């Protein structure tokens, strides 16, 4: 197996490589060497240096700021196949283009459907963590390749249990209800869920939480994605306005749009903590072991499939809500 990193954030890829080598032996997993750069006009240059013929290729790519990365991934996967790779797999701890899952306004592109087709046509499998699912119940609704969706729920619960005294888990919106409750249950504490109305990219309104039952607790806001940080900031403001302590904010994916971290640092927030699905100074919860286990499981399945390759149907019927 060859592990390539295709997003310039090499720390996680090398931790993952080390974890896989520990589990499988150094001879069975090696680092793939790729040259990836951009010409002055922005076009991509990709050169796969390692011999990929008859190899299983795993590409690790953290798909925040996804546009350039997606194009490079497509070029990489097609080249690896042309060069004779047995299979090419995508490990995208943060899977982009999952939030536009509906045509909210006439004429809008349902980007989640198209991005999933691009990836499904070029990769043999997909491993990701806590993908944003709202209207889709499963990735299989839009991805036609086998996918393994891992969860950071237990890791976040473990972190809260071990590091935060008297926690109260708070989900900032109804979408977060299921897993805010799950994290709280695993952490052995209570949870409450707020309701959120988004008025625009940077404008979010959040209902007032009923905190009076938990006067001495440490609020812990959890969400799958922190992008502009507005959801966390608004929720934190409301918690503090009601007499609660400044919350600790835990996000699975710290996407952090420009200015987000600075705004959050100025807000009523005690601490910002993320999982290392995207490399960032706030990473305190590691998903590396989970990814390694999933890759090994996937490789076993692929080895079986290589004997009798399945035929995937790539003709996903696009649904048009309007
Ligand atoms: C939305 O549906 C997600 O679960 C997050 O709540 C959202 O992406 C957070 O975005 P922001 O940080 O921009 O408020």
XYZ file of C-alpha atoms and ligand atoms in Angstrom:
336
model
C 0.000 0.000 0.000
C 1.264 3.467 -0.850
C 0.069 6.483 1.141
C 0.137 9.816 -0.672
C -0.608 13.196 0.834
C -2.130 15.665 -1.571
C -2.885 18.808 0.346
C 0.429 20.100 1.593
C -0.548 19.377 5.219
C 1.935 16.620 5.730
C 1.848 16.196 9.508
C -1.337 14.144 9.636
C -0.268 12.065 6.635
C 3.030 11.181 8.287
C 1.279 10.326 11.608
C -1.108 8.122 9.640
C 1.765 6.467 7.794
C 3.541 5.756 11.092
C 0.336 4.325 12.607
C -0.225 2.074 9.568
C 3.397 0.927 9.558
C 3.085 0.044 13.265
C 0.049 -2.045 12.552
C 0.999 -3.615 9.209
C 4.788 -3.527 9.148
C 7.025 -1.124 7.255
C 7.314 -3.388 4.214
C 3.570 -3.360 3.645
C 2.914 0.382 3.771
C 5.114 3.013 2.278
C 4.992 6.716 1.684
C 4.129 7.643 -1.888
C 6.126 10.365 -3.538
C 4.288 12.902 -5.680
C 5.316 16.244 -7.126
C 2.438 18.682 -6.999
C 2.763 22.288 -7.994
C 1.020 25.017 -9.891
C 2.188 26.882 -12.959
C 2.207 30.686 -12.811
C -1.208 30.750 -14.494
C -2.641 28.468 -11.791
C -2.773 25.248 -13.814
C -1.820 22.104 -11.896
C 1.272 19.973 -12.430
C 1.169 16.466 -10.953
C 3.913 13.863 -11.237
C 3.608 10.536 -9.431
C 7.205 9.637 -8.642
C 6.641 6.326 -6.810
C 5.962 3.162 -8.808
C 2.195 2.628 -8.433
C 1.832 -0.287 -10.845
C 0.087 -3.220 -9.101
C -0.103 -1.182 -5.864
C -3.042 -0.109 -3.743
C -2.879 3.656 -3.577
C -4.351 5.682 -0.706
C -4.558 9.450 -1.029
C -5.022 11.512 2.119
C -6.484 14.932 1.447
C -8.093 17.365 3.849
C -10.704 18.925 1.636
C -11.189 22.340 3.203
C -10.662 25.191 0.722
C -11.518 22.400 -1.705
C -11.564 23.760 -5.232
C -7.904 23.471 -6.231
C -7.518 20.316 -4.183
C -10.423 18.611 -5.961
C -8.936 19.263 -9.376
C -5.546 17.925 -8.273
C -7.211 14.857 -6.765
C -8.935 14.095 -10.068
C -5.666 14.447 -11.992
C -3.859 12.313 -9.432
C -6.420 9.483 -9.401
C -6.631 9.309 -13.185
C -2.842 9.280 -13.505
C -2.464 6.564 -10.863
C -4.970 4.391 -12.731
C -3.230 5.051 -16.065
C 0.063 4.037 -14.451
C -1.415 0.697 -13.407
C -2.480 1.157 -9.770
C -4.627 -1.753 -8.605
C -6.946 0.585 -6.749
C -7.043 4.228 -5.688
C -8.723 5.246 -2.434
C -9.551 8.623 -1.009
C -9.172 9.384 2.685
C -10.779 12.786 3.173
C -11.156 13.275 6.941
C -13.132 16.417 6.127
C -15.362 15.887 3.109
C -16.223 19.157 1.417
C -19.287 19.969 -0.664
C -21.815 18.272 1.592
C -23.763 21.315 2.785
C -25.452 22.347 -0.476
C -27.726 19.316 -0.465
C -30.796 20.985 -1.924
C -31.767 23.629 -4.467
C -32.778 26.222 -1.884
C -33.395 28.830 -4.600
C -34.308 28.369 -8.245
C -31.200 27.898 -10.413
C -28.792 26.909 -7.630
C -26.318 24.110 -8.241
C -26.647 21.177 -5.829
C -22.878 20.980 -5.542
C -22.907 17.934 -3.248
C -24.326 15.785 -6.054
C -21.792 16.851 -8.663
C -18.732 16.665 -6.404
C -19.786 13.160 -5.368
C -20.003 12.047 -8.996
C -16.509 13.407 -9.762
C -15.059 11.486 -6.828
C -17.084 8.298 -7.405
C -15.954 8.097 -11.029
C -12.269 8.227 -10.130
C -11.791 6.562 -6.742
C -12.488 3.011 -5.582
C -13.542 3.930 -2.066
C -13.899 6.831 0.313
C -13.142 7.117 4.013
C -14.287 10.226 5.849
C -15.264 11.446 9.300
C -18.605 12.898 10.395
C -19.590 14.093 6.949
C -22.258 16.766 7.076
C -25.533 14.951 6.454
C -28.724 16.890 6.719
C -31.160 16.042 3.989
C -29.168 12.973 2.859
C -29.515 10.044 5.216
C -26.391 8.301 3.946
C -23.439 8.994 1.649
C -24.708 6.139 -0.540
C -27.473 8.465 -1.741
C -24.910 10.459 -3.707
C -21.675 8.398 -3.768
C -21.633 5.248 -5.875
C -18.369 3.896 -4.404
C -18.101 2.059 -1.083
C -17.640 4.553 1.705
C -16.770 4.273 5.365
C -17.985 7.147 7.483
C -16.225 7.281 10.822
C -17.417 9.230 13.829
C -15.559 11.441 16.250
C -18.399 11.223 18.781
C -16.590 8.829 21.119
C -13.315 10.768 20.815
C -15.004 14.060 21.708
C -16.836 12.389 24.597
C -13.570 10.934 25.873
C -11.899 14.353 25.679
C -14.771 16.004 27.573
C -14.855 13.268 30.212
C -11.098 13.432 30.805
C -10.547 17.181 30.623
C -13.662 19.194 31.463
C -15.154 19.138 34.973
C -19.005 19.364 35.248
C -19.609 19.643 31.521
C -22.951 20.477 29.916
C -22.917 19.589 26.206
C -24.784 22.102 24.053
C -25.694 21.593 20.389
C -26.109 24.954 18.637
C -28.858 23.846 16.241
C -31.402 21.114 15.629
C -29.040 19.406 13.125
C -26.594 18.808 15.955
C -29.202 17.250 18.240
C -28.526 13.581 17.523
C -24.826 13.666 18.075
C -24.830 16.296 20.859
C -27.006 13.830 22.744
C -24.746 10.932 21.788
C -21.579 12.764 22.913
C -23.226 13.751 26.203
C -24.380 10.198 26.846
C -20.877 8.805 26.258
C -19.316 11.576 28.345
C -21.800 10.874 31.144
C -23.320 14.356 31.247
C -26.468 16.215 30.161
C -27.059 17.983 26.856
C -29.341 20.702 25.525
C -29.903 21.790 21.936
C -30.551 25.307 20.695
C -32.343 26.358 17.548
C -30.636 28.374 14.835
C -31.835 30.548 11.939
C -29.185 31.470 9.359
C -29.818 34.782 7.552
C -26.661 34.716 5.415
C -23.049 33.510 5.351
C -22.118 35.669 8.329
C -25.509 36.225 9.996
C -26.858 33.662 12.391
C -29.627 33.945 14.985
C -29.732 31.462 17.857
C -32.530 30.892 20.350
C -31.887 31.553 24.050
C -30.954 28.405 25.880
C -32.589 27.454 29.148
C -29.523 27.259 31.266
C -30.926 27.941 34.693
C -31.004 24.207 35.487
C -27.200 24.097 35.102
C -25.787 27.131 36.977
C -22.456 25.545 37.926
C -21.787 23.603 34.767
C -19.163 24.301 32.124
C -21.000 24.762 28.805
C -19.376 22.795 25.974
C -20.665 23.776 22.554
C -20.160 21.090 19.948
C -20.701 21.229 16.200
C -19.534 19.243 13.203
C -18.092 22.221 11.305
C -16.726 25.562 12.468
C -16.491 27.736 9.385
C -17.077 31.463 9.936
C -17.459 30.741 13.656
C -20.707 32.724 13.728
C -22.771 29.787 14.989
C -20.426 29.288 17.945
C -20.091 33.038 18.626
C -23.855 33.630 18.681
C -24.494 30.614 20.868
C -21.696 31.677 23.237
C -23.105 35.225 23.464
C -26.511 33.862 24.385
C -25.102 31.490 26.984
C -23.096 34.264 28.642
C -26.031 36.711 28.441
C -28.034 34.198 30.437
C -25.390 33.996 33.147
C -23.616 30.877 31.883
C -19.829 30.554 31.808
C -18.062 31.268 28.500
C -18.324 27.956 26.664
C -15.579 25.674 25.447
C -16.225 25.158 21.713
C -15.449 21.774 20.198
C -15.725 21.253 16.435
C -15.002 18.081 14.523
C -13.813 20.024 11.487
C -12.106 23.374 12.030
C -12.612 24.753 8.550
C -12.041 28.294 9.871
C -12.921 30.740 7.109
C -10.675 33.841 6.966
C -11.161 35.896 10.145
C -13.055 33.151 11.980
C -10.418 32.334 14.582
C -9.760 36.017 15.307
C -13.497 36.673 15.752
C -13.867 33.642 18.016
C -10.893 34.686 20.120
C -12.553 38.062 20.739
C -15.880 36.439 21.607
C -17.272 34.972 24.831
C -15.471 31.697 24.238
C -13.201 30.035 26.793
C -11.370 27.710 24.405
C -11.555 26.413 20.841
C -10.843 22.721 20.337
C -10.964 20.674 17.135
C -10.244 17.188 15.878
C -7.265 16.911 13.543
C -9.366 16.221 10.449
C -7.930 19.553 9.278
C -4.536 20.554 10.640
C -4.793 23.541 12.950
C -3.341 24.860 16.199
C -6.674 24.035 17.900
C -6.296 20.265 17.198
C -6.506 18.397 20.499
C -8.475 15.310 19.512
C -6.760 12.828 17.218
C -8.589 10.796 14.583
C -5.414 9.131 13.264
C -5.925 5.721 14.904
C -9.505 5.566 13.649
C -8.375 6.365 10.118
C -5.650 3.716 10.245
C -8.113 1.034 11.388
C -10.557 2.041 8.623
C -7.848 1.951 5.941
C -6.793 -1.536 6.994
C -10.421 -2.699 6.929
C -10.898 -1.131 3.511
C -7.738 -2.785 2.186
C -8.991 -6.202 3.278
C -12.259 -5.606 1.437
C -10.407 -4.412 -1.642
C -8.141 -7.441 -1.660
C -11.272 -9.591 -1.785
C -12.813 -7.438 -4.524
C -9.666 -7.463 -6.673
C -10.283 -11.179 -7.239
C -13.751 -10.408 -8.540
C -14.126 -6.682 -9.312
C -17.682 -5.379 -8.907
C -19.372 -3.234 -11.516
C -20.458 0.089 -10.056
C -23.253 2.053 -11.604
C -22.006 5.594 -11.993
C -25.240 6.883 -13.493
C -26.611 8.598 -10.430
C -29.999 10.095 -11.153
C -29.853 13.752 -10.123
C -32.905 14.819 -8.139
C -34.347 18.196 -8.937
C -36.407 19.573 -6.061
C -37.781 22.548 -7.956
C -24.262 23.704 9.600
O -25.197 23.136 9.174
C -23.121 23.094 10.337
O -23.509 22.038 11.147
C -22.423 24.155 11.165
O -23.304 24.600 12.196
C -22.051 25.325 10.322
O -21.346 24.886 9.204
C -21.210 26.316 11.116
O -20.922 27.377 10.272
P -20.393 28.767 10.807
O -19.165 28.488 11.619
O -20.097 29.521 9.536
O -21.483 29.420 11.593
